[in-house]
Coordinates of C-alpha atoms in Angstrom, one line a residue:
M121 CA -31.0 75.2 0.8
K122 CA -30.0 74.0 4.1
L123 CA -32.8 73.1 5.3
L124 CA -34.0 71.2 2.3
A125 CA -30.6 68.9 3.3
V126 CA -31.0 68.7 6.9
R127 CA -35.8 67.2 5.9
R128 CA -33.5 64.6 3.2
L129 CA -31.1 63.9 5.8
L130 CA -33.8 63.2 8.0
R131 CA -35.7 61.2 5.6
I132 CA -32.8 59.5 4.8
Q133 CA -32.7 58.3 8.1
R134 CA -36.1 57.3 8.2
V135 CA -35.8 54.9 5.9
V136 CA -33.2 53.3 6.3
I137 CA -34.8 52.7 10.1
R138 CA -38.1 51.5 9.2
Y139 CA -36.2 49.1 6.1
Q140 CA -33.9 48.0 8.9
L141 CA -31.1 48.0 6.2
D142 CA -28.9 49.3 9.4
E143 CA -29.3 45.4 11.0
M144 CA -27.8 44.2 7.2
L145 CA -24.8 46.4 7.4
F146 CA -23.7 45.0 10.6
E147 CA -24.4 41.6 9.2
L148 CA -21.0 42.2 7.7
P149 CA -17.6 41.2 9.2
L150 CA -17.0 45.3 10.1
P151 CA -13.9 46.4 12.4
F152 CA -14.4 45.7 15.5
W153 CA -14.2 49.9 16.9
L154 CA -17.2 50.2 13.6
R155 CA -19.2 47.3 15.3
A156 CA -18.9 49.1 19.0
L157 CA -20.1 52.6 17.7
S158 CA -23.3 50.5 16.1
W159 CA -24.9 50.6 20.0
L160 CA -24.5 54.5 19.9
L161 CA -27.8 54.1 17.7
P162 CA -30.6 55.4 19.6
W163 CA -33.5 53.2 17.1
R164 CA -30.6 49.8 18.2
W165 CA -32.3 50.1 22.1
L166 CA -35.8 50.2 21.0
P167 CA -38.0 47.2 20.1
R168 CA -38.0 46.4 16.4
K169 CA -40.0 43.6 14.9
P170 CA -38.4 42.3 11.7
L171 CA -39.8 42.6 8.5
A172 CA -42.0 40.0 6.8
L173 CA -39.4 41.1 3.9
S174 CA -36.2 39.5 2.4
R175 CA -33.2 41.5 2.5
G176 CA -33.4 42.0 -2.0
A177 CA -36.7 43.2 -0.5
R178 CA -35.8 45.6 1.8
L179 CA -33.5 47.1 0.3
R180 CA -35.1 47.4 -3.3
L181 CA -38.4 49.0 -1.6
A182 CA -35.3 51.2 0.4
L183 CA -34.0 52.4 -3.4
E184 CA -36.9 53.0 -4.0
D185 CA -38.6 55.3 -1.7
L186 CA -35.0 57.7 -1.3
G187 CA -35.4 58.4 -5.5
P188 CA -33.8 58.2 -9.1
I189 CA -29.9 58.8 -7.6
F190 CA -30.1 55.9 -5.5
I191 CA -32.3 53.4 -7.1
K192 CA -29.5 54.5 -10.6
F193 CA -27.2 53.2 -8.4
G194 CA -29.0 49.9 -7.6
Q195 CA -29.6 49.5 -11.5
L196 CA -25.8 50.1 -11.3
L197 CA -25.7 47.1 -8.9
S198 CA -28.1 44.6 -10.6
T199 CA -26.2 43.9 -13.3
R200 CA -23.6 42.9 -11.6
R201 CA -23.9 40.0 -10.2
D202 CA -19.9 38.5 -10.0
L203 CA -20.1 40.8 -6.7
L204 CA -24.2 40.0 -4.7
P205 CA -25.8 37.4 -3.3
P206 CA -28.5 36.3 -6.1
D207 CA -31.6 36.8 -4.2
I208 CA -30.2 40.4 -3.8
A209 CA -29.0 40.7 -7.5
D210 CA -33.0 39.9 -8.9
E211 CA -34.4 42.4 -6.4
L212 CA -32.5 45.2 -7.9
A213 CA -33.8 43.8 -11.4
H214 CA -37.0 45.1 -10.5
L215 CA -35.4 48.9 -11.0
Q216 CA -34.8 48.6 -14.5
D217 CA -38.4 50.0 -15.1
R218 CA -40.6 48.6 -12.8
V219 CA -40.5 51.5 -10.2
P220 CA -44.0 52.7 -9.1
P221 CA -45.1 54.5 -11.9
F222 CA -47.8 57.8 -10.5
P223 CA -51.1 59.1 -11.3
E224 CA -51.4 58.6 -15.1
D225 CA -53.3 62.1 -14.5
Q226 CA -50.4 63.8 -13.9
A227 CA -48.2 62.4 -16.9
I228 CA -51.6 63.9 -19.0
A229 CA -51.2 67.1 -17.6
L230 CA -47.8 67.5 -18.2
I231 CA -47.9 65.9 -21.4
E232 CA -50.6 68.5 -22.9
R233 CA -48.9 71.8 -21.3
Q234 CA -45.8 70.6 -23.3
L235 CA -46.9 69.8 -26.1
G236 CA -50.0 72.8 -26.4
A237 CA -52.8 70.5 -27.2
P238 CA -55.1 67.4 -25.6
V239 CA -53.3 64.0 -26.5
S240 CA -56.6 63.2 -28.3
E241 CA -55.8 66.1 -31.2
V242 CA -51.8 64.9 -30.6
F243 CA -52.4 60.6 -30.7
A244 CA -55.5 58.3 -32.7
R245 CA -54.6 56.3 -29.6
F246 CA -53.0 57.1 -26.0
D247 CA -52.1 54.6 -23.2
S248 CA -53.0 55.8 -19.8
Q249 CA -51.8 53.0 -18.4
P250 CA -47.4 53.0 -18.6
L251 CA -45.6 50.7 -20.6
A252 CA -42.9 51.2 -18.4
S253 CA -41.6 53.4 -15.3
A254 CA -38.0 54.1 -14.4
S255 CA -36.1 56.4 -12.3
V256 CA -36.5 59.9 -14.2
A257 CA -39.4 59.3 -16.4
Q258 CA -42.1 57.0 -17.5
V259 CA -43.5 56.0 -21.0
H260 CA -46.7 55.3 -22.5
A261 CA -47.9 53.8 -25.7
A262 CA -49.6 55.6 -28.1
Q263 CA -50.8 55.4 -32.2
L264 CA -49.6 59.2 -34.0
K265 CA -53.2 60.4 -36.1
T266 CA -50.4 58.9 -39.6
G267 CA -50.7 56.0 -37.9
E268 CA -47.2 54.8 -37.0
Q269 CA -46.8 53.1 -33.0
V270 CA -44.8 55.6 -30.9
V271 CA -44.0 55.6 -26.8
V272 CA -44.1 58.9 -25.0
K273 CA -41.8 58.9 -22.5
V274 CA -42.9 62.1 -20.0
V275 CA -40.3 62.6 -16.6
R276 CA -41.6 62.3 -13.5
P277 CA -42.9 66.2 -12.1
G278 CA -41.5 67.3 -8.8
L279 CA -37.4 65.4 -9.5
K280 CA -35.2 68.5 -9.2
P281 CA -36.1 69.2 -5.6
I282 CA -35.0 65.6 -4.4
I283 CA -32.2 65.1 -6.6
R284 CA -31.0 68.8 -5.6
Q285 CA -31.7 67.5 -1.8
D286 CA -29.1 64.3 -2.4
L287 CA -26.7 66.5 -4.5
A288 CA -26.1 69.0 -1.4
W289 CA -25.6 65.3 0.7
L290 CA -23.1 64.1 -1.6
F291 CA -21.0 66.5 -1.9
L292 CA -21.2 67.8 1.2
I293 CA -19.5 63.7 2.4
A294 CA -17.3 64.1 -1.0
R295 CA -15.5 67.6 0.4
V296 CA -15.6 65.6 4.1
A297 CA -13.5 62.8 2.4
E298 CA -11.2 65.0 0.5
K299 CA -10.2 66.8 4.0
A300 CA -10.0 64.3 6.7
S301 CA -8.7 61.0 4.1
A302 CA -5.6 60.8 1.6
D303 CA -6.9 57.6 -0.4
A304 CA -10.4 60.1 -0.9
R305 CA -8.1 62.5 -2.2
R306 CA -6.4 60.3 -4.2
L307 CA -10.0 59.8 -5.5
R308 CA -10.9 63.6 -7.0
P309 CA -14.8 62.6 -5.0
V310 CA -15.8 65.9 -5.6
E311 CA -14.6 66.1 -9.0
V312 CA -16.5 62.2 -9.4
V313 CA -20.1 64.0 -8.1
S314 CA -19.9 67.3 -10.1
D315 CA -19.6 64.6 -12.9
Y316 CA -22.2 63.0 -11.7
E317 CA -24.7 66.4 -11.1
K318 CA -24.4 66.9 -14.6
T319 CA -25.2 64.0 -15.7
I320 CA -28.4 63.1 -13.4
Y321 CA -29.6 67.3 -14.8
D322 CA -29.2 66.4 -18.4
E323 CA -31.2 62.8 -18.3
L324 CA -34.0 65.9 -17.0
D325 CA -33.9 67.1 -20.8
L326 CA -35.9 65.2 -23.3
L327 CA -34.7 67.0 -25.9
R328 CA -31.0 66.4 -25.2
E329 CA -32.4 62.3 -25.2
A330 CA -34.1 62.9 -28.6
A331 CA -30.1 64.5 -29.7
N332 CA -28.6 61.4 -27.9
A333 CA -31.1 58.7 -30.0
S334 CA -30.7 60.8 -33.7
Q335 CA -26.4 60.8 -33.2
L336 CA -26.3 57.2 -31.9
R337 CA -29.0 55.9 -34.6
R338 CA -26.7 57.7 -37.3
N339 CA -23.6 55.8 -36.0
F340 CA -25.7 52.2 -36.8
D341 CA -28.0 53.3 -39.6
G342 CA -27.6 49.4 -41.5
S343 CA -26.1 47.8 -39.3
P344 CA -27.1 44.6 -38.4
L345 CA -25.5 44.8 -34.7
L346 CA -27.8 47.5 -33.8
Y347 CA -30.9 49.1 -33.9
V348 CA -31.8 52.3 -32.9
P349 CA -35.7 53.2 -32.6
Q350 CA -36.5 56.7 -34.7
V351 CA -37.4 59.7 -33.1
Y352 CA -40.6 62.3 -33.9
W353 CA -39.2 65.6 -33.6
D354 CA -42.1 67.5 -33.6
L355 CA -43.5 66.0 -30.6
C356 CA -40.4 66.6 -28.7
R357 CA -40.5 68.6 -25.9
H358 CA -37.4 69.1 -22.8
Q359 CA -40.1 66.7 -20.8
V360 CA -41.7 65.0 -23.4
L361 CA -40.3 62.4 -26.0
V362 CA -41.8 60.7 -28.5
M363 CA -40.3 57.9 -30.4
E364 CA -41.4 54.8 -32.9
R365 CA -42.3 51.7 -30.8
I366 CA -39.9 48.7 -31.0
Y367 CA -41.1 44.9 -30.3
G368 CA -37.9 42.8 -29.6
I369 CA -37.2 40.9 -26.0
P370 CA -35.5 41.6 -23.2
V371 CA -32.0 41.3 -23.3
T372 CA -33.4 39.5 -18.9
D373 CA -34.9 37.5 -20.8
L374 CA -32.8 33.9 -21.1
A375 CA -36.1 31.1 -21.7
T376 CA -37.3 33.3 -24.1
L377 CA -34.4 33.4 -25.8
A378 CA -33.6 30.0 -25.9
D379 CA -36.6 29.7 -27.4
Q380 CA -36.5 31.4 -30.5
R381 CA -33.1 29.3 -30.9
T382 CA -30.2 32.7 -30.5
D383 CA -26.9 32.8 -31.1
M384 CA -26.5 33.6 -27.6
K385 CA -22.7 33.5 -27.9
L386 CA -23.0 36.0 -31.0
L387 CA -25.0 38.5 -29.4
A388 CA -22.7 38.3 -26.3
E389 CA -19.6 39.4 -28.2
R390 CA -22.0 41.4 -30.3
G391 CA -21.9 43.4 -27.1
V392 CA -18.8 43.8 -26.5
E393 CA -18.2 44.5 -30.0
I394 CA -21.3 47.2 -30.1
F395 CA -19.5 49.0 -26.8
F396 CA -15.7 49.2 -28.2
T397 CA -16.7 50.2 -31.3
Q398 CA -19.1 53.7 -29.6
V399 CA -16.0 53.7 -27.9
F400 CA -12.9 53.9 -30.4
R401 CA -15.3 54.3 -33.8
D402 CA -17.0 56.8 -32.4
S403 CA -16.0 58.3 -29.4
F404 CA -19.8 58.5 -28.6
F405 CA -21.3 55.3 -26.4
H406 CA -24.8 55.0 -24.6
A407 CA -23.5 54.7 -21.2
D408 CA -26.9 53.5 -19.2
M409 CA -26.8 50.2 -21.5
H410 CA -28.6 48.5 -18.4
P411 CA -30.3 45.9 -19.2
G412 CA -33.7 47.5 -18.8
N413 CA -33.0 49.9 -22.1
I414 CA -31.7 46.8 -23.8
F415 CA -33.3 44.1 -25.8
V416 CA -33.2 41.9 -28.3
S417 CA -34.6 41.9 -31.9
T418 CA -37.0 39.2 -32.6
R419 CA -36.2 38.9 -36.7
T420 CA -33.0 37.3 -36.8
P421 CA -32.5 34.8 -33.9
W422 CA -28.8 33.8 -35.5
S423 CA -27.3 37.0 -36.2
P424 CA -29.3 39.4 -33.4
Q425 CA -29.1 42.7 -32.9
Y426 CA -29.6 44.9 -30.0
I427 CA -32.1 47.7 -29.9
A428 CA -31.0 50.0 -27.4
I429 CA -33.1 52.8 -25.5
D430 CA -32.7 55.5 -23.1
C431 CA -30.3 57.3 -24.7
G432 CA -30.0 60.2 -21.8
I433 CA -26.5 59.3 -20.7
I434 CA -23.8 59.7 -23.6
G435 CA -20.3 59.9 -22.9
S436 CA -16.8 60.4 -25.1
L437 CA -13.8 60.7 -25.2
T438 CA -10.7 62.6 -26.7
D439 CA -8.3 61.6 -29.0
E440 CA -6.0 61.4 -26.2
D441 CA -8.5 59.6 -24.0
Q442 CA -9.3 56.9 -27.0
D443 CA -5.5 56.6 -27.6
Y444 CA -4.6 55.7 -24.2
L445 CA -6.9 53.7 -23.4
A446 CA -6.7 51.7 -26.2
R447 CA -3.1 51.2 -26.1
N448 CA -2.9 50.2 -22.1
L449 CA -5.5 47.4 -23.0
I450 CA -3.5 46.2 -25.4
A451 CA -0.6 46.0 -23.1
F452 CA -2.2 44.3 -20.5
F453 CA -3.5 41.9 -22.9
K454 CA 0.2 41.2 -23.8
R455 CA 1.0 40.6 -20.7
D456 CA 2.9 44.1 -21.7
Y457 CA 3.4 45.6 -17.6
R458 CA 6.4 47.9 -18.1
K459 CA 4.6 49.6 -20.7
V460 CA 1.2 49.7 -18.4
A461 CA 3.3 51.6 -16.2
Q462 CA 4.9 54.3 -18.8
L463 CA 1.7 55.2 -20.0
H464 CA 0.1 55.8 -16.9
I465 CA 2.8 58.4 -15.7
D466 CA 2.8 59.5 -19.4
S467 CA -0.3 60.4 -19.2
G468 CA -0.4 62.2 -15.7
W469 CA -2.5 59.4 -13.7
V470 CA 0.8 58.9 -11.5
P471 CA 3.2 61.5 -10.6
A472 CA 6.2 62.1 -13.7
D473 CA 8.7 61.3 -10.5
T474 CA 7.4 58.0 -10.0
K475 CA 9.9 55.2 -10.6
V476 CA 8.9 52.7 -12.9
N477 CA 10.2 49.7 -12.2
E478 CA 8.4 50.0 -8.9
F479 CA 5.0 50.7 -10.5
E480 CA 6.0 47.7 -12.9
A481 CA 6.2 44.9 -10.3
A482 CA 3.7 46.4 -8.5
I483 CA 0.8 45.9 -12.0
R484 CA 2.6 42.7 -12.1
T485 CA 2.1 41.3 -8.3
V486 CA -1.4 41.9 -9.4
C487 CA -1.7 40.6 -13.0
E488 CA -0.6 37.9 -12.9
P489 CA -2.8 35.6 -10.3
I490 CA -5.3 37.4 -12.7
F491 CA -3.8 36.1 -16.1
E492 CA -3.4 32.0 -14.9
K493 CA -7.2 32.0 -14.9
P494 CA -8.6 31.1 -18.2
L495 CA -9.7 33.7 -19.9
K496 CA -13.1 33.5 -19.5
D497 CA -12.9 33.0 -15.8
I498 CA -10.9 37.1 -15.5
S499 CA -13.0 39.1 -14.6
F500 CA -12.1 43.3 -15.8
G501 CA -14.2 44.4 -12.4
Q502 CA -11.6 42.0 -10.0
L503 CA -8.7 43.6 -11.9
L504 CA -9.9 47.4 -11.7
L505 CA -10.6 46.5 -8.2
R506 CA -7.0 45.2 -7.6
L507 CA -4.9 48.1 -9.5
F508 CA -6.9 50.2 -7.6
Q509 CA -5.9 48.3 -4.8
T510 CA -2.6 48.9 -5.5
A511 CA -2.2 52.6 -6.7
R512 CA -2.7 54.0 -3.1
R513 CA 1.1 53.1 -3.3
F514 CA 1.9 55.8 -6.5
N515 CA -1.1 58.0 -5.7
M516 CA -2.6 57.3 -8.6
E517 CA -5.8 59.6 -9.7
V518 CA -9.4 59.0 -10.2
Q519 CA -10.0 60.7 -14.5
P520 CA -12.9 61.7 -13.5
Q521 CA -13.8 62.0 -17.6
L522 CA -13.6 58.1 -17.8
V523 CA -15.6 57.2 -14.2
L524 CA -18.7 56.4 -17.4
L525 CA -16.6 54.6 -19.2
Q526 CA -16.2 52.7 -16.4
K527 CA -19.4 52.0 -15.6
T528 CA -20.2 51.1 -19.4
L529 CA -17.4 48.4 -19.5
L530 CA -19.0 47.2 -16.1
N531 CA -22.4 46.7 -17.3
I532 CA -21.1 45.2 -20.3
E533 CA -19.0 42.3 -18.6
G534 CA -21.6 41.6 -16.1
L535 CA -24.6 41.4 -19.3
G536 CA -22.4 39.8 -21.6
R537 CA -21.7 36.9 -19.2
Q538 CA -25.6 36.5 -17.8
L539 CA -26.3 35.9 -21.8
Y540 CA -23.6 33.7 -21.9
P541 CA -21.0 32.4 -19.1
D542 CA -17.9 31.4 -20.7
L543 CA -17.4 34.4 -22.8
D544 CA -13.9 35.8 -22.8
L545 CA -13.6 39.5 -22.9
W546 CA -10.3 39.6 -23.6
S547 CA -10.1 37.8 -26.4
T548 CA -13.6 39.8 -28.3
A549 CA -11.8 43.2 -27.4
Q550 CA -8.2 43.0 -28.7
P551 CA -8.5 41.6 -32.3
Y552 CA -11.0 44.9 -32.5
L553 CA -8.0 47.2 -30.3
E554 CA -5.9 46.2 -32.8
R555 CA -7.2 45.9 -35.9
W556 CA -8.2 50.5 -34.7
M557 CA -4.6 51.0 -33.6
R558 CA -3.9 50.2 -37.0
E559 CA -5.9 51.8 -39.1
R560 CA -4.9 55.1 -37.3
I561 CA -1.2 55.5 -38.6
S562 CA -3.5 53.8 -42.0
P563 CA -2.2 55.6 -45.1
L564 CA -6.0 56.6 -45.3
H565 CA -6.3 58.0 -41.7
L566 CA -3.0 59.8 -42.2
L567 CA -4.4 61.6 -45.8
R568 CA -7.4 62.6 -43.8
N569 CA -6.0 64.2 -40.9
L570 CA -3.7 65.6 -43.8
Q571 CA -7.0 67.1 -45.5
Q572 CA -8.1 68.3 -41.8
Q573 CA -5.4 70.5 -41.5
A574 CA -4.8 71.9 -44.4
E575 CA -9.1 72.8 -44.3
Q576 CA -7.1 74.7 -40.7
V577 CA -5.0 76.9 -43.6
P578 CA -6.8 80.1 -43.8
H579 CA -8.2 80.4 -40.6
L580 CA -4.5 80.2 -39.2
S581 CA -3.3 82.4 -41.6
Q582 CA -5.6 84.8 -40.4
I583 CA -4.1 85.0 -37.1
A584 CA -1.2 84.9 -37.9
R585 CA -1.4 88.5 -39.9
D586 CA -3.2 89.5 -37.3
T587 CA -1.0 88.5 -34.9
L588 CA 1.6 90.4 -37.3
E589 CA -0.8 93.3 -37.1
R590 CA -1.3 93.8 -33.9
L591 CA 2.6 93.9 -33.8
Q592 CA 3.6 96.8 -36.2
R593 CA 0.9 98.8 -34.1
S594 CA 2.6 97.7 -30.7
Q595 CA 6.0 98.7 -32.5
Q596 CA 4.8 102.1 -34.0
R597 CA 3.5 102.8 -30.2
E598 CA 6.2 101.4 -28.6
E599 CA 8.9 103.9 -31.0
Q600 CA 7.2 107.1 -28.8
R601 CA 8.3 106.0 -25.6
P602 CA 11.5 104.8 -26.4
N603 CA 12.9 104.5 -22.6
R604 CA 9.8 101.3 -22.5
D605 CA 11.5 97.6 -22.1
Q606 CA 11.6 95.7 -25.1
W607 CA 11.6 92.2 -23.2
P608 CA 8.1 91.0 -22.6
L609 CA 7.9 91.5 -26.6
R610 CA 11.1 89.3 -27.1
L611 CA 9.4 86.4 -24.5
L612 CA 6.6 86.5 -27.4
G613 CA 8.6 86.2 -30.7
A614 CA 10.2 83.7 -28.9
A615 CA 7.8 82.0 -28.2
L616 CA 6.4 82.4 -31.4
I617 CA 9.8 80.9 -33.0
G618 CA 8.9 78.1 -30.3
A619 CA 5.6 78.0 -31.4
G620 CA 6.1 78.6 -34.5
T621 CA 8.3 75.4 -35.8
L622 CA 6.9 72.6 -34.0
Q623 CA 4.1 73.4 -36.1
G624 CA 6.7 73.9 -39.3
L625 CA 7.4 70.2 -38.5
A626 CA 3.3 69.8 -39.2
P627 CA 2.8 67.8 -43.2
L628 CA 4.1 70.1 -45.7
L629 CA 0.5 71.8 -47.1
A630 CA -0.3 73.6 -43.9
A631 CA 3.4 74.6 -42.7
W632 CA 3.4 77.9 -43.9
P633 CA 1.6 80.1 -41.7
A634 CA 4.1 78.0 -38.9
W635 CA 6.6 80.1 -40.7
L636 CA 5.0 83.2 -40.3
M637 CA 5.2 82.9 -36.8
V638 CA 8.9 82.3 -37.4
G639 CA 9.9 85.6 -39.1
G640 CA 7.5 87.4 -36.9
G641 CA 9.1 86.3 -34.1
L642 CA 12.8 86.2 -35.6
Y643 CA 11.9 89.9 -35.6
L644 CA 10.6 90.9 -32.4
V645 CA 13.5 88.8 -31.1
L646 CA 16.4 90.8 -33.8
R647 CA 14.7 94.3 -33.7
R648 CA 16.3 96.8 -31.6

């Protein structure tokens, strides 16, 4: 593994030199000491002929050469045109679905090995020339024997060793950064890389992607907002996925969307609504929504519908994360900075001993200049950046479970502003969040929670009975050893009393197991 990692590092170095990326780096306004270090690099002293390529093309080709992890980084950058020069953003956009394909004979051999039959026996027609090629897989058009038009997705061969090597270096960099810098420890880079490791390996399993697509399709079944293609489960394997072929307009093809008179404002707003619906209604959101994975239906341009593909990366939030995120965003909308500060403390993002007044003042200093702009000109990405800069004073930590959510929101904002530059992300999201918060305290929602608690009654009662039986057997053993200290049982009894009392405050239908806990606890505390 160490030898492979060293070889990968040398490979990265060769790519950097080949495409002269170091020249691009040192064109930036770097500190004097870092610029001085550049002259210690050996290849800087050798004559090099300037490449007849733009800087964007050099960066794109370098990322393609370095493989899937670097390509995905370029995909993320390509959606943030507000952060990149136009020439670089245009080149990186080619990474969405125009990565060079791997040989067709390899694709066919892998498909036949996974399905256990020649493609001619499985499909009425199979196009060896791929429709699209991305960082992890490529897609071929085909037709089933029953006549349905489908696409066949196949994973690139030999990816795991490359990914393993890249991750080894990412982990090494993260560990060194944590040891060397308090700011880096605050960002928890090792945990972030660990989460990314799980994500990238999950993306190699197309059965997981098929399951994600089926769930997302079910969540938006019949919805005018989003359509997800059907999965053909009988033909899906770990490295092969067969699903319905869709016909739509790439979301970045603004000219074609305009030609069919698409309502661009509604299209941008629906993108925001889809995001918040997935996050808060379903807690199941497509976390790889770069433009290469999103199309627009041609059926009703006056009421445009999105089409989503490539569900390999899916995010999810707990109830606590959902509630915390919604309350924070609403507080931001209302400029209630004290509540934002208190929510950060309550959630554990900043230490419990943080002074609320000081944190509130720091947040106000960051947000007020931004909110003085028209809402359509406010960038959520820029706001996040400013907040993280301010957080250094308060040791605020990045929460790894929200990394996918943050990335997806940045993608949505970048895409929405491409479709409709005057998109007001804040006013589009605020009514949805306020409605979601009202529904959480509605009688119907409370009744549903009560029903869920009632369903737990048999399980809780069985736990209580089992606990009391174990305590009774323990008491019988203790009676045979009268000199043994009773404090552990008394401590357990006190814990049962406390837990049972708290549970007893729940709805009455589910409360009686709690009183069994209280009774058992009193027995243990008061027994001789």
